[in-house]
Coordinates of C-alpha atoms in Angstrom, one line a residue:
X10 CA -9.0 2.8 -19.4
X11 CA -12.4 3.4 -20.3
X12 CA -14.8 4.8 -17.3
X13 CA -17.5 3.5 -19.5
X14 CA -16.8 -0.1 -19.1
X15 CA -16.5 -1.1 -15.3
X16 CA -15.1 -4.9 -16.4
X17 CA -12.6 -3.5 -18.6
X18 CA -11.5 -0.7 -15.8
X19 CA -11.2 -3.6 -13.0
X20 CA -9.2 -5.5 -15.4
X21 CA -6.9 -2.2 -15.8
X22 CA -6.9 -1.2 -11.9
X23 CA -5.4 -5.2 -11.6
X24 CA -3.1 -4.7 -14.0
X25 CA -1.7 -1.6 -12.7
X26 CA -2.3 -1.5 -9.0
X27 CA 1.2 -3.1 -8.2
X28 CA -0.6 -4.3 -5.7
X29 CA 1.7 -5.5 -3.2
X30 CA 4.4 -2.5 -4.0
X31 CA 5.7 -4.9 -6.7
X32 CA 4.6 -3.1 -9.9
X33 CA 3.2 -4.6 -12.8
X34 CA 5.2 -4.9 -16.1
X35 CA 3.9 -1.8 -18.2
X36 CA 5.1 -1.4 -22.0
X37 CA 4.1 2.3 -22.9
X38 CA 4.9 5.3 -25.0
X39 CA 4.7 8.1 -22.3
X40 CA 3.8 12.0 -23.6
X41 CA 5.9 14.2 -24.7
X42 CA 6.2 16.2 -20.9
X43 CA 7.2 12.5 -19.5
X44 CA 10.6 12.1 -21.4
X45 CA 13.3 11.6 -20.1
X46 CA 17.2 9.5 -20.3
X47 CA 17.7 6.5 -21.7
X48 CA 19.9 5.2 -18.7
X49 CA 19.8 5.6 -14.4
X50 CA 22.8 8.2 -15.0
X51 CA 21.4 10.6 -16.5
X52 CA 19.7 12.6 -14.5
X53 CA 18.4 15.6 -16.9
X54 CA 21.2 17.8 -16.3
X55 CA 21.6 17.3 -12.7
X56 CA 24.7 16.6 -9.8
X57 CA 25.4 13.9 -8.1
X58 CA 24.6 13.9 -3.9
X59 CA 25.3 17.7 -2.8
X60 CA 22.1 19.9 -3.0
X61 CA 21.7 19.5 -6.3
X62 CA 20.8 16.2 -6.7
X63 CA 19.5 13.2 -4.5
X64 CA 19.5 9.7 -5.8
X65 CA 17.7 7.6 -3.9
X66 CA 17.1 3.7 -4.4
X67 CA 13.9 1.7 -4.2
X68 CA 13.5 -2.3 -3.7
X69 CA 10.1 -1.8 -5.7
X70 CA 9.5 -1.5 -9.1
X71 CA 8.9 1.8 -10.7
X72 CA 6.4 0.2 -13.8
X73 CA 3.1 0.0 -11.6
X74 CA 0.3 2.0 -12.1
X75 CA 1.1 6.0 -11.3
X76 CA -3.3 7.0 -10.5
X77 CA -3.3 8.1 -7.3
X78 CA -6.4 7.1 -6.9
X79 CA -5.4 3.5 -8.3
X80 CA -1.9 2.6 -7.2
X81 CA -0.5 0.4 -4.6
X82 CA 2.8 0.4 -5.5
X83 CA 5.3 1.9 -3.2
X84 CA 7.8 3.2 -5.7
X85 CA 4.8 5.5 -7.5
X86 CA 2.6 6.0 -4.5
X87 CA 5.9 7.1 -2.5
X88 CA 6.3 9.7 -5.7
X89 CA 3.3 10.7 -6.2
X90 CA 3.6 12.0 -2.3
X91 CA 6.4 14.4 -3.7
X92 CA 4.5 15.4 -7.1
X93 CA 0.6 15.4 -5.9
X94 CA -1.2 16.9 -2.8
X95 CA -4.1 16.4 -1.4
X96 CA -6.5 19.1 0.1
X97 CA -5.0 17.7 3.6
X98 CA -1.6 15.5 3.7
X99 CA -0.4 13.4 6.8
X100 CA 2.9 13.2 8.6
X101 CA 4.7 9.9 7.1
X102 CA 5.1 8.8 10.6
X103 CA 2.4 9.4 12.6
X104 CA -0.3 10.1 10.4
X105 CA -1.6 13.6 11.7
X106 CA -3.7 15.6 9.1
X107 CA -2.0 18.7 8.0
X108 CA -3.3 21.3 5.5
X109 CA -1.7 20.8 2.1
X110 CA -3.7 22.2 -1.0
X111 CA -6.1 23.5 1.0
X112 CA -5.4 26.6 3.8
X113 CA -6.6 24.6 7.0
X114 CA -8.1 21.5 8.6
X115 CA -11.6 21.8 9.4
X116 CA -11.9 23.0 13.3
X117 CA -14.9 20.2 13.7
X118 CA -14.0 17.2 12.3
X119 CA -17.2 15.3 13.5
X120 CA -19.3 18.0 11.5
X121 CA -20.9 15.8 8.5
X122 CA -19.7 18.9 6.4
X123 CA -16.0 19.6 5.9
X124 CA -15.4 23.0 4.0
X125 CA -12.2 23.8 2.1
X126 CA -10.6 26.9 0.5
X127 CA -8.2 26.3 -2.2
X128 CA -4.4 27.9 -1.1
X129 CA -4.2 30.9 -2.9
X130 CA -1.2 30.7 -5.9
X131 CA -1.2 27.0 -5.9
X132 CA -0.9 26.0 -9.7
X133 CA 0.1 22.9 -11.5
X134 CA 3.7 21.5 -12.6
X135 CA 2.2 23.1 -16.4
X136 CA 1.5 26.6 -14.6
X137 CA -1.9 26.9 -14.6
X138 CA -4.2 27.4 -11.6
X139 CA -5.6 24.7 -9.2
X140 CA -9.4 25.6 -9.0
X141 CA -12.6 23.3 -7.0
X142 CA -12.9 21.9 -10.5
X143 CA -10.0 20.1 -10.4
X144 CA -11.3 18.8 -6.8
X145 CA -14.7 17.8 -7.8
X146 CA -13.1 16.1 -10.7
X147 CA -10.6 13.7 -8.7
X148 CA -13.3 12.9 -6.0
X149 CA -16.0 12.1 -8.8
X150 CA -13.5 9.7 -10.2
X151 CA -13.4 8.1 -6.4
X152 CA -17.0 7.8 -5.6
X153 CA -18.1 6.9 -9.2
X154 CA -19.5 3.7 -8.7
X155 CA -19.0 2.9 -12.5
X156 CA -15.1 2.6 -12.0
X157 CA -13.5 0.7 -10.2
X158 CA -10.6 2.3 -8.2
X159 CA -8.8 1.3 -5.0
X160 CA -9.3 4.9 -3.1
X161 CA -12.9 4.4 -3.9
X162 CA -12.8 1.8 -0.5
X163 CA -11.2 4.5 1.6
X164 CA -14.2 6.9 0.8
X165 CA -17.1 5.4 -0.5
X166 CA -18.8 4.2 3.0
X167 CA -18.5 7.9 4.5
X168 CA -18.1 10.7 2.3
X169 CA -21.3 11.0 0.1
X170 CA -20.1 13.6 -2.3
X171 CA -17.8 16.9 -2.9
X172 CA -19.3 20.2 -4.3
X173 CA -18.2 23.2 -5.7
X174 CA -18.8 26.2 -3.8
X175 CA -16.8 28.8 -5.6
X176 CA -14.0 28.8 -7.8
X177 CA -11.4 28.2 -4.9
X178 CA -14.1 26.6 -2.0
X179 CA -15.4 22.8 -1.6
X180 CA -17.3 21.4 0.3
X181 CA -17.0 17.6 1.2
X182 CA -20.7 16.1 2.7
X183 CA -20.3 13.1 5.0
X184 CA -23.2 10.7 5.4
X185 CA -22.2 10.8 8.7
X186 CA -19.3 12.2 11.1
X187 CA -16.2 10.4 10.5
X188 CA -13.2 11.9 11.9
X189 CA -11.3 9.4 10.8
X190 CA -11.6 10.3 7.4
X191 CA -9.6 13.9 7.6
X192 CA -6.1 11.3 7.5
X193 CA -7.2 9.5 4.9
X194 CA -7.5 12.7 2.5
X195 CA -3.7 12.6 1.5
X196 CA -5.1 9.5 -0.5
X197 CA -7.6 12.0 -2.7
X198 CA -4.4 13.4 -4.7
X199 CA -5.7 16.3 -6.0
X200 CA -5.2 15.9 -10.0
X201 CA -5.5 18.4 -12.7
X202 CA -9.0 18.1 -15.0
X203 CA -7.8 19.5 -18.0
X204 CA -5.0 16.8 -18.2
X205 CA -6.4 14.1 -17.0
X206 CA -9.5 14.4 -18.1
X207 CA -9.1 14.1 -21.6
X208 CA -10.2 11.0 -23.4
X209 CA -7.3 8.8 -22.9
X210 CA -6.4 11.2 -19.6
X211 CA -6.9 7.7 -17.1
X212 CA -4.4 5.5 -19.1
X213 CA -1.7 8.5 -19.5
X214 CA -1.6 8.3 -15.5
X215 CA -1.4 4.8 -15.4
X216 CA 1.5 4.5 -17.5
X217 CA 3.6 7.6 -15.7
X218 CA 2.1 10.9 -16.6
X219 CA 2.0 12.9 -13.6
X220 CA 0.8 16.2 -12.8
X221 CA 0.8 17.4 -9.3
X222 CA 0.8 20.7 -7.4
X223 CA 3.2 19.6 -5.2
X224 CA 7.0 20.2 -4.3
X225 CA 8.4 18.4 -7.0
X226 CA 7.4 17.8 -10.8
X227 CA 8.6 14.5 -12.7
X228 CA 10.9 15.4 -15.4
X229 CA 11.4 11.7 -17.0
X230 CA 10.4 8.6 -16.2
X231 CA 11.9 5.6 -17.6
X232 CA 10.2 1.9 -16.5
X233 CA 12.4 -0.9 -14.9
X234 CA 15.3 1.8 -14.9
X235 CA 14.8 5.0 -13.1
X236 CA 11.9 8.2 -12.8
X237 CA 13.7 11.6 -12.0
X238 CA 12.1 14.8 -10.3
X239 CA 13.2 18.8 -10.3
X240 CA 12.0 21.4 -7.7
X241 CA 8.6 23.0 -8.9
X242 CA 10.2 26.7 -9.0
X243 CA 6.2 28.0 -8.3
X244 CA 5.2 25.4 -5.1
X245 CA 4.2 28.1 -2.7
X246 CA 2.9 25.2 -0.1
X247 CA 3.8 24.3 3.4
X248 CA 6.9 21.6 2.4
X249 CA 9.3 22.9 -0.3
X250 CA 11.3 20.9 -2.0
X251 CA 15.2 20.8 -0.4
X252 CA 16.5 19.2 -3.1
X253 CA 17.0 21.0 -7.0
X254 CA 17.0 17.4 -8.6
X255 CA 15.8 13.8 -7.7
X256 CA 16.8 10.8 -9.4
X257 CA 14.9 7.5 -8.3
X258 CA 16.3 4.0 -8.9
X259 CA 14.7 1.3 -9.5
X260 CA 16.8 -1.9 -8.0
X261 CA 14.5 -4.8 -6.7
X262 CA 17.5 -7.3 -6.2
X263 CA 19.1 -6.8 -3.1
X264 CA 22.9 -7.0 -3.9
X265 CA 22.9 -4.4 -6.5
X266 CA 20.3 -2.3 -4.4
X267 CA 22.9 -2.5 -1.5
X268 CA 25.7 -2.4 -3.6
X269 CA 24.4 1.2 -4.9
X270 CA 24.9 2.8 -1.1
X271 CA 27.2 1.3 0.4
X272 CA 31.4 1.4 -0.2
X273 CA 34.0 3.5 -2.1
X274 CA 31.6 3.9 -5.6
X275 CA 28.6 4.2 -3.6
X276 CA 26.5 6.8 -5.8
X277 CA 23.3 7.2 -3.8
X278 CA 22.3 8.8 -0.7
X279 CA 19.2 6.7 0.9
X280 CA 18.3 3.0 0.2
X281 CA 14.7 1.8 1.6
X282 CA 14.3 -2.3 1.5
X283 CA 17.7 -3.2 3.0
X284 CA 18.2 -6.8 3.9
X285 CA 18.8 -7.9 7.0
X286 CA 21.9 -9.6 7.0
X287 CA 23.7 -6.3 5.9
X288 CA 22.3 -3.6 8.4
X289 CA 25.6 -4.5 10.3
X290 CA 28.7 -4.2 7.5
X291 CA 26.1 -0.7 6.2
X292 CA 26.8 0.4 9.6
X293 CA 30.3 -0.5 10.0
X294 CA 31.0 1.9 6.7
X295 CA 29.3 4.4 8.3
X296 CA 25.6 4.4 7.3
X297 CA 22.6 5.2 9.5
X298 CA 20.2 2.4 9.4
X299 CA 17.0 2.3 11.1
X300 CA 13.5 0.8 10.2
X301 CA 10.4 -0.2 12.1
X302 CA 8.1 -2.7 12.8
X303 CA 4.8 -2.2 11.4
X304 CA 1.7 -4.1 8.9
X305 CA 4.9 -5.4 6.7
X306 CA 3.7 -9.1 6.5
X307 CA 3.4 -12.4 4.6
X308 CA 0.1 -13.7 4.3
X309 CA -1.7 -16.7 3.0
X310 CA -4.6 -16.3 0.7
X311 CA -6.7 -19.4 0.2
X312 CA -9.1 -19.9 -2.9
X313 CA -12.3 -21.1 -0.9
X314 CA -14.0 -22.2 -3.7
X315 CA -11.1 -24.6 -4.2
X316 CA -12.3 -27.4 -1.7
X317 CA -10.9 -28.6 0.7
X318 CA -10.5 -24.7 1.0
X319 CA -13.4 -24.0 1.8
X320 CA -13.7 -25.7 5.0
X321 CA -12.6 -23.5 8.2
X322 CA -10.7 -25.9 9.6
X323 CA -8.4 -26.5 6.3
X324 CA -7.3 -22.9 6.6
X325 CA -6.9 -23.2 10.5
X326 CA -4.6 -25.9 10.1
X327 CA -2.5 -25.0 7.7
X328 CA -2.0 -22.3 9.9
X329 CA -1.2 -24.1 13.1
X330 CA 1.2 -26.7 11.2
X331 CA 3.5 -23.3 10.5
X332 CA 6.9 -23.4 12.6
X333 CA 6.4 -19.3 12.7
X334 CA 9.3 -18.9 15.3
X335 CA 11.5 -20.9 13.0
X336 CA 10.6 -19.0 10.1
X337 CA 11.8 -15.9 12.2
X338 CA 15.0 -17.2 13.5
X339 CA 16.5 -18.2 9.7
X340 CA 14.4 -16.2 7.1
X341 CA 13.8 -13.0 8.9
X342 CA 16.7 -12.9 10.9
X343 CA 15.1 -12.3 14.2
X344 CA 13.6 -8.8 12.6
X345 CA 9.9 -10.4 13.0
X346 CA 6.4 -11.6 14.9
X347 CA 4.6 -14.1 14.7
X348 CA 1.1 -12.7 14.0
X349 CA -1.1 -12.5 16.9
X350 CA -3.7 -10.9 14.7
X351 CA -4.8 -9.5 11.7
X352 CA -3.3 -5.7 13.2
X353 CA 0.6 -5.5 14.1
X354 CA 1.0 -5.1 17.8
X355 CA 2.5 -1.7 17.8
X356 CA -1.4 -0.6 16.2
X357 CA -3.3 1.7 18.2
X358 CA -6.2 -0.8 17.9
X359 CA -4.6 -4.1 18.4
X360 CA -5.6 -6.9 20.9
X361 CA -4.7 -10.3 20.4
X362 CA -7.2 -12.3 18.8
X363 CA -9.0 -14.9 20.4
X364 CA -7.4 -17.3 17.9
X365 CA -3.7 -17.0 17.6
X366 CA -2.1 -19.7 15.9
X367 CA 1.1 -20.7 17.6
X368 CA 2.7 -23.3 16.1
X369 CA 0.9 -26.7 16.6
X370 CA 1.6 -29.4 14.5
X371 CA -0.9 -31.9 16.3
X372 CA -3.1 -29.7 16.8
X373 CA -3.2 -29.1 12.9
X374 CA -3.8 -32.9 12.1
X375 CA -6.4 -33.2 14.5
X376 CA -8.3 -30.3 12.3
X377 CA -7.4 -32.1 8.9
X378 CA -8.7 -35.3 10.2
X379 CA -11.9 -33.3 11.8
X380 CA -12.4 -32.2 8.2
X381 CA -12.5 -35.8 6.4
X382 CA -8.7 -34.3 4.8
X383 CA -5.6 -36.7 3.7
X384 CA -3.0 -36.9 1.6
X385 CA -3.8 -33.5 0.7
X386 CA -1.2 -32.1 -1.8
X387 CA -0.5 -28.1 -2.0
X388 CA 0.9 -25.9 -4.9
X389 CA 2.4 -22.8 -2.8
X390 CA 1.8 -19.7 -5.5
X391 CA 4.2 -17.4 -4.1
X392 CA 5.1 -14.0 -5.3
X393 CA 9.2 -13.8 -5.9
X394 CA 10.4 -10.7 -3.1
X395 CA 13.3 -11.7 -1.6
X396 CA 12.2 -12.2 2.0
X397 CA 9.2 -14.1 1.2
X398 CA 10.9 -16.6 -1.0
X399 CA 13.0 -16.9 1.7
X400 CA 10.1 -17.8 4.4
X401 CA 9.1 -20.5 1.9
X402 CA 11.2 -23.3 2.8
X403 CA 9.9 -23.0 6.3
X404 CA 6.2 -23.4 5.3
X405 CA 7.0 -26.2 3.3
X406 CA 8.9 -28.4 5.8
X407 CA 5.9 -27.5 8.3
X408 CA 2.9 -28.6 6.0
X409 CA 5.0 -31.8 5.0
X410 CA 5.6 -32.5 8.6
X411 CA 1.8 -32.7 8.9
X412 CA 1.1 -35.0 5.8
X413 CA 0.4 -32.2 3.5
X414 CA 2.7 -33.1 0.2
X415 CA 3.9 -29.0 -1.0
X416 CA 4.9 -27.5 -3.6
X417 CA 6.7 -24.2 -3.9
X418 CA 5.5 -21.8 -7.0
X419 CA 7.5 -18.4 -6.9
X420 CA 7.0 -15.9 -9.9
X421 CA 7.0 -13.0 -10.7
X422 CA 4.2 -10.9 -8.5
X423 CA 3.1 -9.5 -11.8
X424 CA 2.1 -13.6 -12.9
X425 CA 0.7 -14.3 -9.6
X426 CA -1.6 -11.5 -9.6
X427 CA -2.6 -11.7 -13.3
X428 CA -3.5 -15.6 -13.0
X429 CA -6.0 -14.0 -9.8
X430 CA -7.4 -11.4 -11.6
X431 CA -8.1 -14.1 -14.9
X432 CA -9.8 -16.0 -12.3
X433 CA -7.5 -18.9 -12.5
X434 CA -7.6 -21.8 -10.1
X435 CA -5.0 -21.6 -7.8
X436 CA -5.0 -23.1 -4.4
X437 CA -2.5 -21.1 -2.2
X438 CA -0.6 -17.9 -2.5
X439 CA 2.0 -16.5 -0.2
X440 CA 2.5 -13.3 -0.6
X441 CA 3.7 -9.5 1.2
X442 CA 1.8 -6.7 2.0
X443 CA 2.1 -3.3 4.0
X444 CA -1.5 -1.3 4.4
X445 CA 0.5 1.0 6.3
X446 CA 1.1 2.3 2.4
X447 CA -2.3 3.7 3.2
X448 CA -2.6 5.1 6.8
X449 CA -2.5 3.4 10.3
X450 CA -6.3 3.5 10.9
X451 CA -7.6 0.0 11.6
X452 CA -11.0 0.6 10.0
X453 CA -8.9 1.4 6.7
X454 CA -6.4 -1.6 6.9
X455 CA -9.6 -4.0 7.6
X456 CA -11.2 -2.1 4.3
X457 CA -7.8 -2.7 2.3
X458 CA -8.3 -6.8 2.5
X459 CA -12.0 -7.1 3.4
X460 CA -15.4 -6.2 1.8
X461 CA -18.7 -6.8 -0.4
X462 CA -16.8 -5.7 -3.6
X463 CA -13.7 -6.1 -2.3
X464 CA -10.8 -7.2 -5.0
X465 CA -9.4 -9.4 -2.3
X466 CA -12.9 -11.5 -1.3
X467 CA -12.7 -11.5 -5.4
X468 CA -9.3 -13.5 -5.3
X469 CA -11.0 -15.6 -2.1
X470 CA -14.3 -16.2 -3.8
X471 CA -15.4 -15.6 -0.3
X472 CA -18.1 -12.6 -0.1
X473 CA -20.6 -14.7 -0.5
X474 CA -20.2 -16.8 2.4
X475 CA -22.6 -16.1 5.4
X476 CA -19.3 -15.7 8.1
X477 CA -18.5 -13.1 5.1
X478 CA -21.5 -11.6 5.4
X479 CA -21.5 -10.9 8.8
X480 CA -18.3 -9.7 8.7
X481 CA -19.3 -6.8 6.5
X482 CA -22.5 -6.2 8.8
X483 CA -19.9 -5.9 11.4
X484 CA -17.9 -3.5 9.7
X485 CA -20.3 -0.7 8.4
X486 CA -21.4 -0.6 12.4
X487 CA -18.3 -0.4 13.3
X488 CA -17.5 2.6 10.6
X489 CA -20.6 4.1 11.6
X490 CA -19.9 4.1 15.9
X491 CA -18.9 7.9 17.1
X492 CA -17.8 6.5 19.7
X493 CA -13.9 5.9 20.0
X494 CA -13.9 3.7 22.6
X495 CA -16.9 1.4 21.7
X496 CA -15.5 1.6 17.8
X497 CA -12.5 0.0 18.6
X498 CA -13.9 -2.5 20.7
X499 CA -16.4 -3.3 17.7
X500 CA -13.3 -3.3 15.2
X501 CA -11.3 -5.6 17.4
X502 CA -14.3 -7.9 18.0
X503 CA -14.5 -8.4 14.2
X504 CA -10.8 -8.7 13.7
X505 CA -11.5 -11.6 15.9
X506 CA -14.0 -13.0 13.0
X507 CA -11.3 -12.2 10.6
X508 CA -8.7 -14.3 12.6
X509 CA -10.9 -17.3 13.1
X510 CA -11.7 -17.7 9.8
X511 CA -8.4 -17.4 7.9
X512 CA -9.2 -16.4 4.7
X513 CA -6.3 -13.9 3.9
X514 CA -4.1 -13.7 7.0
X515 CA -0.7 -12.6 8.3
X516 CA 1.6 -15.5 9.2
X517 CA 4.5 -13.2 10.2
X518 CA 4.8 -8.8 10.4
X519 CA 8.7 -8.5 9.9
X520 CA 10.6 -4.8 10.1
X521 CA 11.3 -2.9 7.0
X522 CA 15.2 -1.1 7.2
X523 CA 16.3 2.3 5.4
X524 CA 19.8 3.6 5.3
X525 CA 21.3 6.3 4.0
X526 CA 24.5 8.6 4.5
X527 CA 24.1 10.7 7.7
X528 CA 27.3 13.1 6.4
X529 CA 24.8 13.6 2.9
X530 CA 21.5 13.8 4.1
X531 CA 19.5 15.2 7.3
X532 CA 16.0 14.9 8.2
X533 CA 15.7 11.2 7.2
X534 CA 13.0 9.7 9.0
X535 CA 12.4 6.1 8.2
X536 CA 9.2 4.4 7.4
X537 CA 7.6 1.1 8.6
X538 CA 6.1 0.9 5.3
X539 CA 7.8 0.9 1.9
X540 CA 9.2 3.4 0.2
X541 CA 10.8 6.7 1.7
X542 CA 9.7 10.5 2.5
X543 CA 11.9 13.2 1.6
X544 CA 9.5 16.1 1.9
X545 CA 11.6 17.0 5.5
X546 CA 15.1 16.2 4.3
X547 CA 17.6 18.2 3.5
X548 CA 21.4 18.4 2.4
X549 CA 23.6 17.9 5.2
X550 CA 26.1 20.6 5.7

């Protein structure tokens, strides 16, 4: 991807992003250092289960994009947690900032200057020395307002730009004190300058060339198949790798996934993405499984310049007309909520919104008839992940039940999102997503789906509306507000904007399930977001 060409790099980032944690279809020599087997089995030398080697399964795709400061795919972006750091990472569960590539957190985190010395020995999975360049390099590529990258809407609205101080100090020079934003540096992976950037250094991390400082180095990666890891022998940081090898399935479909884990041939130690309707024979063989409600949810994304799209009370009542409790009881298997608002209720800044929409079905013709609206016919775009096309039956009965003729459209999540980014008319999409990916902070979730330049209000052909507009007004105040208190009352106040008008909004947040074999592995610690976290697992025994 060229820097140079900003339509040519958002076309790339789309490409690659993965962006719901279903990755993108990627066809792609990879260098010479990124080799690997030509089959799952073979795991460059390595045991099976023990403490020599941990195989692992993922319900995502492993063929998204693997930037750091690009991807949103859970299979990489869980990786690149094992092979990058950032100057600070967070604790996968609660979030709290600890130092990683750097030897400390800053002791005043409202200071509008955060300083940063380099931890002494760290090097890169090629040996050479992590130095500020490398630093200044990666956050350049963030803030560059040339090239368009997805960490660039974590940063861009409160850091205002990283310097070199010496060859192992930086410092990082907020526009104004953000707090907030020491969390969100585990998404500024740290990457090396003299590999990445060479010409062509953008597109060989897209593809799967990664080289991190971190606990574990990717030995091969092969896409739609498997990406294997090796302890870096020279990681002197604070979480060492407990494992000597890693091997990382790829296995969206659910049987197979399962299958992998779970009786007499079972050949893998952890499984994230398990269905619900076998957490109870995984437990009767023995398994731990556990998961967690969190921002895992289906949402609807309307095409408001698509009429009768565009009208508010369109998108309210095709909300209404949704039998959400139904939807729970037979897709989700009780393992969900109806969405109350744009926030899961377990958020630190969650308050119900002042529009929740329970299911109404009257309520939902009176809007369409308010709106001039009949005999309005619907093509659902959704992408294919098992739970969601299993919610779709649900919205389809509902919307027929109110006089809306519908349509059902899975595909692939690669289609759906390439027919978005070609600007293609669509009406509808249904599709999952899980900010928690990022971090738990409201301000960042809100950021993730809304903006000026978002690539979301892009899909909705809605930043140009004046109820977007003051949206965004709403949001840089609320950014900018030291105060904690009054901050999240000024974030939920907008959420409230958010929920009225619909745009891209939950319908249901539903729990995500890991399990994996207690007698094997210790330490697990599952996620409410895709993907799993190793870094504090170990062998059992």
């Amino acid at each position: 991807m060229s820097d140079l060409n900003p339509v040519a790099a958002r076309r790339s980032f789309l490409k690659y992003t993965g962006a719901l944690g279903a990755a993108a279809t990627v066809t792609t020599t990879l260098s010479a250092c990124s080799g690997g087997p030509k089959s799952t089995t073979d795991t460059d030398g390595g045991g099976k289960g023990g403490s020599e080697t941990l195989t692992a399964v993922i319900g995502y795709g492993n063929d998204g994009s693997w930037d750091p400061t690009q991807t949103a795919s859970a299979f990489c972006m869980a990786a690149n947690h094992h092979i990058y750091e950032g100057l600070l990472d967070t604790d996968p569960i609660d979030r709290k900032p600890y130092a990683a590539l750097a030897t400390e957190v800053p002791a005043d985190l409202g200071a509008t200057t955060w300083r940063f010395t380099l931890r002494e020995g760290a090097s890169w999975h090629d040996g050479k020395p992590v130095t500020a360049d490398d630093v200044v390099f990666t956050f350049d590529r963030i803030l560059d307002t040339g090239t368009t990258t997805l960490a660039q809407g974590f940063f861009a609205a409160w850091l205002k730009e990283v310097r070199k101080v010496d060859a192992q100090t930086v410092e990082l020079v907020l526009k104004f004190p953000f707090p907030d934003g020491a969390p969100r540096l585990t998404l500024a992976k740290i990457m090396p300058k003299h590999v990445f950037g060479k010409p062509g250094g953008w597109d060989k991390a897209t593809t799967g060339t990664a080289v991190g400082s971190g606990p574990y180095r990717m030995t091969a990666h092969n896409p739609k198949s498997n990406t294997t890891f090796a302890a870096y022998e020279k990681y002197n940081g604070p979480r060492k790798a407990a494992f000597k090898k890693m091997n990382w399935l790829t296995i969206v479909d659910a049987a197979p996934r399962v299958a992998k884990i779970s009786g007499g041939s079972a050949d893998a130690q952890i499984a994230d993405n398990i269905p619900y309707a076998n957490i109870a024979q995984l437990k009767k063989d023995g398994l731990k499984v556990e998961g967690g409600a969190g921002m895992n949810h289906m949402f609807l994304l309307f095409n408001t310049a698509h009429k009768p799209f565009d009208d508010v009370r369109v998108r309210q009542a095709l909300h209404y007309a949704i039998d959400t409790e139904k939807m729970i009881e037979v897709a989700l298997k009780g393992r969900g909520r109806a969405a109350s608002s744009f926030l899961n209720v377990d958020n630190p800044t969650y308050r119900k919104a002042k529009t929740v929409y329970g299911h109404d079905p009257e309520k939902a013709k009176k809007l369409l008839e308010e709106a001039g609206v009949s005999g309005l016919t619907i093509d659902l775009m959704a992408v294919n992940v098992s739970w969601i096309v299993d919610c779709l039956p649900t919205i389809k009965a509902s919307w027929d039940a109110i006089g809306v003729k519908t349509d059902l459209d899975p595909q692939e999540t690669t289609a759906v999102f390439t027919k978005l980014d070609q600007k293609k008319d669509f009406q509808v999409v249904a599709a999952a997503s899980n900010p928690n990916q990022f971090g738990l902070d409201a301000d960042l979730i809100m950021r993730y789906n809304y903006g000026p330049e978002n690539l979301w209000m892009g899909y909705a052909r809605w930043a140009g509306n004046s109820a977007a507009k003051k949206l965004f007004k709403l949001m840089d105040q609320a950014t900018r507000e030291p105060d904690a208190a009054k901050k999240k009352a000024m974030t939920q106040e907008y959420i409230d904007l958010v929920a009225e008008q619909a745009v891209i909004y939950p319908v249901v947040h539903n729990e995500l399930v890991t399990a994996w074999n207690p007698e094997q592995l210790t330490g697990v610690r599952p996620q409410a977001y895709p993907g799993i976290n190793v870094l504090q697992s170990k062998p059992a025994g």
